[in-house]
Amino acid sequence: MNQAFDVAIIGGGPAGSSAGTLLAKAGRRVVIFEKEKFPRFRVGESMLPASLGTLERMGVKEKIDNGGFLVKYGGEIVSACGKRVRFYFRNGLNAKRPTAYQVLRSKFDKILLDHAGASGCDVREQTPIESFELDDDGVTLYSGDGKHVVRARYVIDCSGRNSLIGNRYQLRRPYPNLHKFSLYAYYEDVRREEGPDGTLTRMVRAKDCWFWIIPLSGNTTSIGVVMDTEKFRNLKMSPEEALTRCIAEQPVVNEVMSHARRVTDVYATGDFSYRNSRLTGDRWLLAGDAAGFVDPVFSSGVYLALLSGEQAADSLNEVLDRPRNRAKAFRFYERRVGRVLDIYLDWASSWYTQEFVEVFLYPKELFELVPTVSAVLSGNELRDFGMRWRLCIFHLLVALQKRTSKIAPPLTLTPRAS
Ligand SMILES: Cc1cc2nc3c(=O)[nH]c(=O)nc-3n(C[C@H](O)[C@H](O)[C@H](O)COP(=O)(O)OP(=O)(O)OC[C@H]3O[C@@H](n4cnc5c(N)ncnc54)[C@H](O)[C@@H]3O)c2cc1C
């Protein structure tokens, strides 16, 4: 046993870096264990404006502003049959920030982790944590190579989808309706518009799959497709063949790719949507993907990672000062992170219904519904009553569309014959 820390963090992604930075800035002794050497590849380039507040609190926003990332103004949703709608963050109800960033995650995550180190965290890269033991006073962590044995009063599991603690206690609950599979790669020379519209995240909704097209700085674009795991199995193709085939079938995607060339391998990820049944224990908290991840459709992953890292740091700062408040602080943490996961679960589940897409693509200029939806897509947590009742109306319209098909024209979600 060599050292004692207030908090040990497993994983140096956005969740681990935000938690570590905010704890270290509050004067806590923090160690972050990261399995890999940064920069390392990660999917998840499209950010939401709501994340910028956490970056500001961490004191890292200026480094991100100067990081050469593409400023993002909003998004576009397109049906495979050609109907499209654009939303801009600046038009969101009570919009606080008109922009976010499209980031190369390897670079973004490295800036954050280096910043955690500069803020006072003891960052240990290439040090996977293999096991841990909990007792009444804290936690002992063991690295895979046996060289690091560390004692801390609390541990935050930010190990992403590895979810070390969640797996140990079998807390993971998949969302059965979101049994999805994704294929993605980076391309160069994908056609984009000039100006702010060339920075939008574009989501193309087809009948049984959807695509993201995320422009990055320079000439690179991240393109991916999400489909039912069952559909991928039935294709009986390699990831490369399947991605090529899916793109070829969708003129709306294909039309911007006439001169594009793939510049990375094709990556594949399956069954990414789940949540842990608990997010806290006596000596631990789960943050970021280690707590839960809904679906990439509304680009909520990094936002949730940063937010939950920030909230975990706030909880532990309170508990380290006033240990008697632990139960209350951890309950608050569970509720706050759980509520944001619920919002995105609700939206992602709706996204896979045809009626939702139809209502979405024929926005109604009623009750400020368009600004409300834009605010949700910016990462607004819906703590405001005015937003909540407006969203209920939006969901009511979706329910009416399901029954009557009269709220919006029905869409085929299949390419029109040329
Ligand atoms: C297909 C797909 C598309 C996505 N698109 C988007 C998007 O456009 N926008 C968006 O915001 N989000 C997106 N996401 C989600 C986003 O990638 C994640 O939500 C985000 O990376 C979570 O951050 P994190 O810090 O929790 O975990 P991670 O970024 O996964 O970081 C966890 C870190 O922990 C380390 N680690 C793991 N195990 C150990 C261990 N035992 N010991 C030490 N270290 C360990 C890992 O090496 C890793 O660096 C997408 C996800 C998927 C699957």
Tab-separated table of C-alpha atoms and ligand atoms in Angstrom:
chain	number	residue	atom	x	y	z
A	1	MET	CA	0.000	0.000	0.000
A	2	ASN	CA	1.765	3.167	-1.012
A	3	GLN	CA	-0.438	6.240	-0.931
A	4	ALA	CA	-3.661	7.615	0.395
A	5	PHE	CA	-6.019	9.722	-1.691
A	6	ASP	CA	-9.350	11.350	-0.998
A	7	VAL	CA	-10.730	10.138	-4.305
A	8	ALA	CA	-9.549	7.575	-6.844
A	9	ILE	CA	-11.019	7.737	-10.348
A	10	ILE	CA	-11.040	4.798	-12.744
A	11	GLY	CA	-10.936	6.088	-16.346
A	12	GLY	CA	-9.625	9.309	-17.866
A	13	GLY	CA	-12.385	10.088	-20.411
A	14	PRO	CA	-14.557	13.228	-20.119
A	15	ALA	CA	-16.332	11.920	-16.986
A	16	GLY	CA	-13.080	11.121	-15.174
A	17	SER	CA	-11.376	14.345	-16.228
A	18	SER	CA	-14.268	16.586	-15.176
A	19	ALA	CA	-14.689	14.845	-11.804
A	20	GLY	CA	-10.920	14.832	-11.172
A	21	THR	CA	-10.367	18.454	-12.186
A	22	LEU	CA	-13.179	19.819	-10.008
A	23	LEU	CA	-12.110	17.769	-6.989
A	24	ALA	CA	-8.457	18.736	-7.362
A	25	LYS	CA	-9.396	22.397	-7.730
A	26	ALA	CA	-11.247	22.084	-4.421
A	27	GLY	CA	-7.993	20.921	-2.815
A	28	ARG	CA	-8.678	17.156	-2.751
A	29	ARG	CA	-5.995	14.557	-3.316
A	30	VAL	CA	-7.077	12.780	-6.495
A	31	VAL	CA	-5.596	9.952	-8.553
A	32	ILE	CA	-6.882	9.088	-12.043
A	33	PHE	CA	-6.084	5.667	-13.500
A	34	GLU	CA	-6.355	5.444	-17.269
A	35	LYS	CA	-5.911	2.149	-19.076
A	36	GLU	CA	-4.623	3.644	-22.316
A	37	LYS	CA	-2.035	6.193	-23.425
A	38	PHE	CA	-3.731	9.366	-24.699
A	39	PRO	CA	-4.514	10.389	-27.402
A	40	ARG	CA	-6.687	7.337	-28.044
A	41	PHE	CA	-9.602	6.866	-30.447
A	42	ARG	CA	-13.169	7.399	-29.220
A	43	VAL	CA	-16.427	7.801	-31.118
A	44	GLY	CA	-18.728	10.662	-30.066
A	45	GLU	CA	-17.730	13.861	-31.805
A	46	SER	CA	-20.924	15.912	-31.687
A	47	MET	CA	-21.236	18.030	-28.553
A	48	LEU	CA	-24.106	19.973	-26.986
A	49	PRO	CA	-23.922	23.612	-25.834
A	50	ALA	CA	-24.902	22.608	-22.292
A	51	SER	CA	-21.462	20.968	-21.900
A	52	LEU	CA	-19.704	24.300	-22.175
A	53	GLY	CA	-20.780	25.310	-18.668
A	54	THR	CA	-18.914	22.345	-17.172
A	55	LEU	CA	-15.845	23.080	-19.300
A	56	GLU	CA	-15.928	26.649	-17.978
A	57	ARG	CA	-16.150	25.476	-14.373
A	58	MET	CA	-13.214	23.177	-14.974
A	59	GLY	CA	-11.218	26.141	-16.313
A	60	VAL	CA	-10.536	24.289	-19.566
A	61	LYS	CA	-12.928	26.088	-21.926
A	62	GLU	CA	-10.277	28.445	-23.260
A	63	LYS	CA	-8.057	25.485	-24.169
A	64	ILE	CA	-10.999	23.913	-26.015
A	65	ASP	CA	-11.829	27.235	-27.700
A	66	ASN	CA	-8.237	27.350	-28.942
A	67	GLY	CA	-8.114	23.639	-29.825
A	68	GLY	CA	-8.993	24.117	-33.505
A	69	PHE	CA	-12.362	22.341	-33.221
A	70	LEU	CA	-15.239	23.107	-35.562
A	71	VAL	CA	-17.842	25.437	-34.050
A	72	LYS	CA	-21.258	23.787	-34.337
A	73	TYR	CA	-24.475	25.786	-34.689
A	74	GLY	CA	-27.141	23.080	-34.477
A	75	GLY	CA	-28.394	20.048	-36.344
A	76	GLU	CA	-30.438	18.813	-39.230
A	77	ILE	CA	-32.843	15.915	-39.345
A	78	VAL	CA	-33.551	14.442	-42.743
A	79	SER	CA	-35.860	11.599	-43.696
A	80	ALA	CA	-34.640	9.092	-46.257
A	81	CYS	CA	-37.541	10.281	-48.430
A	82	GLY	CA	-36.071	13.781	-48.495
A	83	LYS	CA	-37.980	15.867	-45.909
A	84	ARG	CA	-35.593	17.910	-43.781
A	85	VAL	CA	-35.667	20.303	-40.876
A	86	ARG	CA	-32.869	22.311	-39.323
A	87	PHE	CA	-32.620	23.545	-35.786
A	88	TYR	CA	-30.203	26.083	-34.406
A	89	PHE	CA	-29.056	26.228	-30.790
A	90	ARG	CA	-29.523	30.010	-30.771
A	91	ASN	CA	-33.286	29.510	-31.250
A	92	GLY	CA	-33.684	27.238	-28.217
A	93	LEU	CA	-36.080	28.400	-25.507
A	94	ASN	CA	-34.053	30.401	-22.949
A	95	ALA	CA	-30.945	29.617	-25.055
A	96	LYS	CA	-27.810	30.427	-23.085
A	97	ARG	CA	-25.268	29.397	-25.694
A	98	PRO	CA	-25.682	29.543	-29.465
A	99	THR	CA	-22.913	27.094	-30.327
A	100	ALA	CA	-21.104	23.909	-29.303
A	101	TYR	CA	-18.208	22.052	-30.928
A	102	GLN	CA	-17.676	19.080	-33.229
A	103	VAL	CA	-14.574	17.515	-31.738
A	104	LEU	CA	-11.968	14.958	-32.636
A	105	ARG	CA	-12.351	12.984	-29.425
A	106	SER	CA	-8.746	11.803	-29.250
A	107	LYS	CA	-7.613	15.430	-29.125
A	108	PHE	CA	-10.503	16.705	-26.967
A	109	ASP	CA	-10.105	13.957	-24.354
A	110	LYS	CA	-6.349	14.512	-24.180
A	111	ILE	CA	-6.796	18.244	-23.540
A	112	LEU	CA	-9.191	17.393	-20.708
A	113	LEU	CA	-6.984	14.720	-19.145
A	114	ASP	CA	-3.846	16.907	-19.360
A	115	HIS	CA	-5.853	19.691	-17.766
A	116	ALA	CA	-6.844	17.363	-14.905
A	117	GLY	CA	-3.123	16.695	-14.388
A	118	ALA	CA	-2.299	20.417	-14.508
A	119	SER	CA	-5.079	21.030	-11.962
A	120	GLY	CA	-3.398	18.749	-9.443
A	121	CYS	CA	-4.628	15.207	-10.189
A	122	ASP	CA	-2.084	12.396	-10.143
A	123	VAL	CA	-2.798	11.009	-13.635
A	124	ARG	CA	-1.494	7.498	-14.319
A	125	GLU	CA	-1.907	6.457	-17.938
A	126	GLN	CA	-1.427	2.907	-19.196
A	127	THR	CA	-2.526	1.726	-15.768
A	128	PRO	CA	-5.669	-0.394	-15.959
A	129	ILE	CA	-7.401	-1.097	-12.679
A	130	GLU	CA	-8.166	-4.759	-12.469
A	131	SER	CA	-9.856	-5.132	-9.108
A	132	PHE	CA	-10.835	-3.299	-5.957
A	133	GLU	CA	-11.874	-4.002	-2.382
A	134	LEU	CA	-14.320	-1.909	-0.421
A	135	ASP	CA	-14.438	-1.585	3.350
A	136	ASP	CA	-16.010	0.766	5.884
A	137	ASP	CA	-13.278	3.404	5.539
A	138	GLY	CA	-12.648	3.418	1.832
A	139	VAL	CA	-11.405	1.458	-1.141
A	140	THR	CA	-8.212	-0.305	-2.224
A	141	LEU	CA	-7.526	-0.397	-5.961
A	142	TYR	CA	-5.208	-2.856	-7.697
A	143	SER	CA	-3.676	-2.235	-11.117
A	144	GLY	CA	-3.403	-4.998	-13.696
A	145	ASP	CA	0.402	-5.117	-13.570
A	146	GLY	CA	0.376	-5.390	-9.769
A	147	LYS	CA	2.599	-2.299	-9.473
A	148	HIS	CA	-0.061	0.096	-8.209
A	149	VAL	CA	-1.972	-0.532	-5.016
A	150	VAL	CA	-3.756	2.588	-3.913
A	151	ARG	CA	-5.922	3.449	-0.998
A	152	ALA	CA	-8.626	6.143	-1.272
A	153	ARG	CA	-11.610	7.248	0.759
A	154	TYR	CA	-13.966	7.143	-2.252
A	155	VAL	CA	-13.848	5.861	-5.799
A	156	ILE	CA	-15.629	7.179	-8.903
A	157	ASP	CA	-16.008	4.634	-11.659
A	158	CYS	CA	-15.593	6.516	-14.954
A	159	SER	CA	-14.415	3.490	-16.903
A	160	GLY	CA	-16.958	4.020	-19.700
A	161	ARG	CA	-18.805	1.026	-20.993
A	162	ASN	CA	-16.362	-1.272	-19.133
A	163	SER	CA	-18.218	-0.150	-16.015
A	164	LEU	CA	-15.906	-1.957	-13.610
A	165	ILE	CA	-18.020	-1.502	-10.471
A	166	GLY	CA	-21.371	-1.918	-12.232
A	167	ASN	CA	-20.194	-5.239	-13.660
A	168	ARG	CA	-18.813	-6.482	-10.348
A	169	TYR	CA	-22.220	-5.926	-8.714
A	170	GLN	CA	-24.215	-6.939	-11.818
A	171	LEU	CA	-26.035	-3.618	-11.923
A	172	ARG	CA	-26.232	-3.275	-15.713
A	173	ARG	CA	-29.759	-3.232	-17.162
A	174	PRO	CA	-29.944	-3.099	-20.965
A	175	TYR	CA	-32.804	-1.173	-22.576
A	176	PRO	CA	-34.511	-3.971	-24.515
A	177	ASN	CA	-36.092	-1.563	-27.038
A	178	LEU	CA	-32.671	-0.117	-27.880
A	179	HIS	CA	-30.864	-3.277	-28.887
A	180	LYS	CA	-28.767	-1.497	-31.530
A	181	PHE	CA	-25.583	-1.951	-33.489
A	182	SER	CA	-23.440	0.756	-35.018
A	183	LEU	CA	-20.839	0.934	-37.796
A	184	TYR	CA	-18.768	4.059	-38.384
A	185	ALA	CA	-15.658	5.494	-39.981
A	186	TYR	CA	-14.013	8.788	-40.902
A	187	TYR	CA	-14.125	10.051	-44.479
A	188	GLU	CA	-12.473	12.909	-46.348
A	189	ASP	CA	-14.011	15.053	-49.078
A	190	VAL	CA	-17.619	14.627	-47.998
A	191	ARG	CA	-19.499	17.560	-49.496
A	192	ARG	CA	-20.564	20.285	-47.050
A	193	GLU	CA	-22.292	23.607	-47.246
A	194	GLU	CA	-20.484	26.877	-46.687
A	195	GLY	CA	-20.893	28.792	-43.433
A	196	PRO	CA	-22.736	27.746	-40.257
A	197	ASP	CA	-24.963	25.229	-42.091
A	198	GLY	CA	-21.835	23.273	-43.000
A	199	THR	CA	-21.203	22.678	-39.290
A	200	LEU	CA	-24.523	21.009	-38.417
A	201	THR	CA	-24.752	17.419	-37.242
A	202	ARG	CA	-26.969	15.722	-39.789
A	203	MET	CA	-29.115	12.733	-38.876
A	204	VAL	CA	-30.719	10.789	-41.681
A	205	ARG	CA	-33.667	8.619	-40.644
A	206	ALA	CA	-34.441	5.651	-42.868
A	207	LYS	CA	-37.033	2.957	-42.293
A	208	ASP	CA	-34.924	0.530	-40.293
A	209	CYS	CA	-31.717	2.450	-39.598
A	210	TRP	CA	-30.377	5.978	-39.242
A	211	PHE	CA	-27.122	7.705	-40.113
A	212	TRP	CA	-25.073	10.454	-38.559
A	213	ILE	CA	-22.943	12.798	-40.628
A	214	ILE	CA	-20.721	14.888	-38.373
A	215	PRO	CA	-18.337	17.385	-39.978
A	216	LEU	CA	-15.029	17.817	-38.173
A	217	SER	CA	-12.451	20.552	-38.610
A	218	GLY	CA	-10.504	20.390	-41.861
A	219	ASN	CA	-11.842	18.022	-44.408
A	220	THR	CA	-12.809	15.062	-42.225
A	221	THR	CA	-16.339	13.812	-41.564
A	222	SER	CA	-17.511	11.123	-39.171
A	223	ILE	CA	-20.204	8.949	-40.716
A	224	GLY	CA	-22.007	6.138	-38.969
A	225	VAL	CA	-25.112	4.030	-39.201
A	226	VAL	CA	-27.201	2.603	-36.360
A	227	MET	CA	-29.513	-0.356	-36.866
A	228	ASP	CA	-31.092	-3.201	-34.926
A	229	THR	CA	-28.499	-5.758	-33.882
A	230	GLU	CA	-30.705	-8.361	-35.547
A	231	LYS	CA	-30.560	-6.519	-38.872
A	232	PHE	CA	-26.762	-6.469	-38.806
A	233	ARG	CA	-26.664	-10.206	-38.068
A	234	ASN	CA	-29.029	-10.928	-40.939
A	235	LEU	CA	-26.874	-8.955	-43.372
A	236	LYS	CA	-24.141	-11.590	-42.874
A	237	MET	CA	-21.511	-9.077	-43.990
A	238	SER	CA	-18.264	-7.711	-42.629
A	239	PRO	CA	-18.555	-4.246	-41.011
A	240	GLU	CA	-16.894	-2.671	-44.097
A	241	GLU	CA	-19.308	-4.341	-46.502
A	242	ALA	CA	-22.324	-3.551	-44.333
A	243	LEU	CA	-21.450	0.152	-43.949
A	244	THR	CA	-20.771	0.510	-47.680
A	245	ARG	CA	-24.041	-1.216	-48.515
A	246	CYS	CA	-26.107	0.861	-46.056
A	247	ILE	CA	-24.673	4.111	-47.448
A	248	ALA	CA	-25.211	3.002	-51.044
A	249	GLU	CA	-28.898	2.357	-50.304
A	250	GLN	CA	-29.552	5.930	-49.119
A	251	PRO	CA	-29.399	8.665	-51.771
A	252	VAL	CA	-29.610	11.365	-49.063
A	253	VAL	CA	-26.308	10.090	-47.631
A	254	ASN	CA	-24.813	9.023	-50.910
A	255	GLU	CA	-25.315	12.389	-52.597
A	256	VAL	CA	-22.778	14.107	-50.312
A	257	MET	CA	-20.283	11.274	-50.701
A	258	SER	CA	-19.704	11.182	-54.448
A	259	HIS	CA	-16.027	12.215	-53.987
A	260	ALA	CA	-15.545	10.876	-50.453
A	261	ARG	CA	-12.887	8.369	-49.431
A	262	ARG	CA	-12.704	6.425	-46.210
A	263	VAL	CA	-9.571	7.262	-44.219
A	264	THR	CA	-9.969	4.985	-41.171
A	265	ASP	CA	-10.983	1.424	-40.494
A	266	VAL	CA	-14.679	0.752	-40.051
A	267	TYR	CA	-15.453	0.453	-36.337
A	268	ALA	CA	-18.355	-1.542	-34.933
A	269	THR	CA	-20.066	-1.203	-31.562
A	270	GLY	CA	-23.093	-3.125	-30.351
A	271	ASP	CA	-25.560	-3.050	-27.469
A	272	PHE	CA	-24.490	0.321	-26.180
A	273	SER	CA	-27.728	1.319	-24.454
A	274	TYR	CA	-28.078	0.377	-20.787
A	275	ARG	CA	-28.227	1.825	-17.365
A	276	ASN	CA	-27.022	0.649	-13.974
A	277	SER	CA	-29.729	0.003	-11.406
A	278	ARG	CA	-27.790	2.015	-8.809
A	279	LEU	CA	-25.351	4.857	-9.342
A	280	THR	CA	-23.914	5.029	-5.811
A	281	GLY	CA	-22.827	2.776	-2.941
A	282	ASP	CA	-21.311	3.598	0.439
A	283	ARG	CA	-17.878	4.344	-1.030
A	284	TRP	CA	-18.466	4.635	-4.761
A	285	LEU	CA	-20.232	6.566	-7.504
A	286	LEU	CA	-20.656	5.762	-11.181
A	287	ALA	CA	-20.305	8.580	-13.728
A	288	GLY	CA	-20.466	8.916	-17.521
A	289	ASP	CA	-21.016	5.772	-19.569
A	290	ALA	CA	-20.114	3.747	-16.486
A	291	ALA	CA	-23.441	4.978	-15.031
A	292	GLY	CA	-25.487	4.539	-18.189
A	293	PHE	CA	-25.689	5.380	-21.856
A	294	VAL	CA	-28.866	5.766	-23.838
A	295	ASP	CA	-28.257	5.942	-27.597
A	296	PRO	CA	-26.096	8.227	-29.711
A	297	VAL	CA	-29.014	9.810	-31.585
A	298	PHE	CA	-29.208	13.086	-29.678
A	299	SER	CA	-25.456	13.416	-29.018
A	300	SER	CA	-25.978	13.334	-25.260
A	301	GLY	CA	-23.034	11.054	-24.283
A	302	VAL	CA	-20.228	13.555	-23.689
A	303	TYR	CA	-22.676	16.032	-22.172
A	304	LEU	CA	-23.838	13.392	-19.683
A	305	ALA	CA	-20.259	12.321	-18.992
A	306	LEU	CA	-19.179	15.883	-18.179
A	307	LEU	CA	-22.342	16.640	-16.208
A	308	SER	CA	-22.212	13.473	-14.112
A	309	GLY	CA	-18.462	13.932	-13.518
A	310	GLU	CA	-19.197	17.463	-12.303
A	311	GLN	CA	-22.069	16.289	-10.107
A	312	ALA	CA	-20.017	13.420	-8.682
A	313	ALA	CA	-17.283	15.909	-7.742
A	314	ASP	CA	-19.830	18.203	-6.057
A	315	SER	CA	-21.317	15.285	-4.104
A	316	LEU	CA	-17.934	14.062	-2.896
A	317	ASN	CA	-16.791	17.559	-1.957
A	318	GLU	CA	-19.844	17.812	0.268
A	319	VAL	CA	-19.370	14.315	1.715
A	320	LEU	CA	-15.641	14.775	2.380
A	321	ASP	CA	-16.441	17.913	4.394
A	322	ARG	CA	-19.558	16.543	6.073
A	323	PRO	CA	-19.538	12.723	6.032
A	324	ARG	CA	-22.919	12.627	7.791
A	325	ASN	CA	-24.530	14.103	4.657
A	326	ARG	CA	-23.480	11.185	2.500
A	327	ALA	CA	-26.858	9.510	2.069
A	328	LYS	CA	-28.533	12.799	1.146
A	329	ALA	CA	-25.774	13.894	-1.248
A	330	PHE	CA	-25.701	10.515	-3.003
A	331	ARG	CA	-29.505	10.450	-3.276
A	332	PHE	CA	-29.398	13.882	-4.909
A	333	TYR	CA	-26.727	12.614	-7.326
A	334	GLU	CA	-28.803	9.566	-8.274
A	335	ARG	CA	-31.876	11.731	-8.921
A	336	ARG	CA	-30.103	14.393	-10.958
A	337	VAL	CA	-28.158	12.031	-13.221
A	338	GLY	CA	-31.113	9.624	-13.395
A	339	ARG	CA	-33.430	12.405	-14.571
A	340	VAL	CA	-31.178	13.395	-17.469
A	341	LEU	CA	-30.797	9.731	-18.467
A	342	ASP	CA	-34.618	9.455	-18.381
A	343	ILE	CA	-35.063	12.456	-20.679
A	344	TYR	CA	-32.739	11.021	-23.300
A	345	LEU	CA	-34.189	7.540	-22.936
A	346	ASP	CA	-37.608	8.985	-23.627
A	347	TRP	CA	-36.372	10.891	-26.689
A	348	ALA	CA	-34.255	8.081	-28.079
A	349	SER	CA	-37.102	5.576	-27.703
A	350	SER	CA	-39.456	7.997	-29.492
A	351	TRP	CA	-36.920	8.550	-32.278
A	352	TYR	CA	-37.336	4.914	-33.300
A	353	THR	CA	-41.090	5.401	-33.844
A	354	GLN	CA	-42.252	6.691	-37.207
A	355	GLU	CA	-44.806	9.133	-35.722
A	356	PHE	CA	-42.153	10.962	-33.727
A	357	VAL	CA	-40.113	11.551	-36.869
A	358	GLU	CA	-43.202	12.738	-38.779
A	359	VAL	CA	-44.166	15.267	-36.103
A	360	PHE	CA	-40.541	16.318	-35.755
A	361	LEU	CA	-40.168	16.957	-39.470
A	362	TYR	CA	-43.320	19.100	-39.654
A	363	PRO	CA	-42.650	21.454	-36.750
A	364	LYS	CA	-45.664	23.358	-35.433
A	365	GLU	CA	-45.260	27.038	-34.655
A	366	LEU	CA	-47.505	26.615	-31.620
A	367	PHE	CA	-46.756	27.184	-27.942
A	368	GLU	CA	-43.078	27.758	-28.815
A	369	LEU	CA	-42.705	24.038	-29.514
A	370	VAL	CA	-39.851	24.530	-31.967
A	371	PRO	CA	-37.722	26.514	-29.489
A	372	THR	CA	-38.571	23.943	-26.819
A	373	VAL	CA	-37.402	21.042	-28.946
A	374	SER	CA	-34.264	22.998	-29.923
A	375	ALA	CA	-33.574	23.566	-26.223
A	376	VAL	CA	-33.797	19.821	-25.481
A	377	LEU	CA	-31.434	19.152	-28.358
A	378	SER	CA	-29.011	21.651	-26.809
A	379	GLY	CA	-28.892	19.676	-23.578
A	380	ASN	CA	-31.415	21.641	-21.529
A	381	GLU	CA	-32.175	19.585	-18.433
A	382	LEU	CA	-35.885	20.517	-18.349
A	383	ARG	CA	-35.810	21.862	-14.847
A	384	ASP	CA	-38.012	24.703	-16.051
A	385	PHE	CA	-41.795	24.129	-15.775
A	386	GLY	CA	-42.460	26.120	-18.972
A	387	MET	CA	-40.309	23.678	-20.925
A	388	ARG	CA	-41.852	20.624	-19.329
A	389	TRP	CA	-45.473	21.420	-20.207
A	390	ARG	CA	-44.526	22.371	-23.751
A	391	LEU	CA	-42.781	19.050	-24.176
A	392	CYS	CA	-45.886	17.266	-22.899
A	393	ILE	CA	-47.770	18.947	-25.752
A	394	PHE	CA	-45.138	17.763	-28.207
A	395	HIS	CA	-45.526	14.181	-26.937
A	396	LEU	CA	-49.314	14.558	-27.095
A	397	LEU	CA	-49.012	15.511	-30.758
A	398	VAL	CA	-46.898	12.397	-31.356
A	399	ALA	CA	-49.566	10.258	-29.640
A	400	LEU	CA	-52.294	11.885	-31.773
A	401	GLN	CA	-50.242	11.257	-34.899
A	402	LYS	CA	-50.042	7.591	-33.941
A	403	ARG	CA	-53.835	7.389	-33.695
A	404	THR	CA	-54.963	9.665	-36.506
A	405	SER	CA	-51.985	10.437	-38.805
A	406	LYS	CA	-53.498	13.922	-39.054
A	407	ILE	CA	-50.957	16.006	-37.181
A	408	ALA	CA	-48.298	15.662	-39.894
A	409	PRO	CA	-48.215	14.091	-43.364
A	410	PRO	CA	-47.150	10.436	-43.111
A	411	LEU	CA	-43.655	9.732	-44.436
A	412	THR	CA	-42.382	6.608	-46.163
A	413	LEU	CA	-38.833	6.886	-44.764
A	414	THR	CA	-37.688	5.125	-47.918
A	415	PRO	CA	-35.821	6.768	-50.794
A	416	ARG	CA	-38.051	8.186	-53.518
A	417	ALA	CA	-37.739	6.483	-56.877
A	418	SER	CA	-35.590	8.789	-59.024
B	1	LIG	C1	-21.894	4.671	-31.828
B	1	LIG	C2	-21.744	5.766	-30.822
B	1	LIG	C3	-21.785	7.106	-31.240
B	1	LIG	C4	-21.677	8.135	-30.294
B	1	LIG	N1	-21.772	9.445	-30.711
B	1	LIG	C5	-21.751	10.433	-29.771
B	1	LIG	C6	-21.861	11.807	-30.159
B	1	LIG	O1	-21.953	12.153	-31.346
B	1	LIG	N2	-21.826	12.742	-29.181
B	1	LIG	C7	-21.685	12.408	-27.860
B	1	LIG	O2	-21.693	13.296	-27.004
B	1	LIG	N3	-21.538	11.123	-27.480
B	1	LIG	C8	-21.571	10.142	-28.396
B	1	LIG	N4	-21.401	8.844	-28.003
B	1	LIG	C9	-21.197	8.555	-26.575
B	1	LIG	C10	-19.783	8.909	-26.102
B	1	LIG	O3	-18.825	8.210	-26.868
B	1	LIG	C11	-19.655	8.497	-24.623
B	1	LIG	O4	-20.852	8.801	-23.958
B	1	LIG	C12	-18.499	9.203	-23.909
B	1	LIG	O5	-17.267	8.831	-24.466
B	1	LIG	C13	-18.529	8.849	-22.420
B	1	LIG	O6	-17.425	9.391	-21.749
B	1	LIG	P1	-16.846	8.612	-20.461
B	1	LIG	O7	-15.803	9.477	-19.887
B	1	LIG	O8	-17.960	8.177	-19.596
B	1	LIG	O9	-16.237	7.267	-21.051
B	1	LIG	P2	-15.061	7.034	-22.119
B	1	LIG	O10	-14.921	8.187	-23.025
B	1	LIG	O11	-15.341	5.716	-22.709
B	1	LIG	O12	-13.764	6.961	-21.203
B	1	LIG	C14	-13.574	5.897	-20.319
B	1	LIG	C15	-12.068	5.709	-20.121
B	1	LIG	O13	-11.870	4.711	-19.119
B	1	LIG	C16	-10.742	3.932	-19.474
B	1	LIG	N5	-10.868	2.647	-18.779
B	1	LIG	C17	-11.750	1.658	-19.016
B	1	LIG	N6	-11.574	0.639	-18.160
B	1	LIG	C18	-10.541	1.000	-17.343
B	1	LIG	C19	-9.874	0.363	-16.257
B	1	LIG	N7	-10.246	-0.835	-15.826
B	1	LIG	N8	-8.855	1.022	-15.663
B	1	LIG	C20	-8.465	2.258	-16.079
B	1	LIG	N9	-9.069	2.886	-17.125
B	1	LIG	C21	-10.088	2.284	-17.740
B	1	LIG	C22	-10.825	3.833	-20.982
B	1	LIG	O14	-9.569	3.542	-21.556
B	1	LIG	C23	-11.362	5.218	-21.359
B	1	LIG	O15	-10.326	6.109	-21.728
B	1	LIG	C24	-21.497	7.807	-28.925
B	1	LIG	C25	-21.423	6.476	-28.523
B	1	LIG	C26	-21.552	5.464	-29.450
B	1	LIG	C27	-21.487	4.039	-28.981
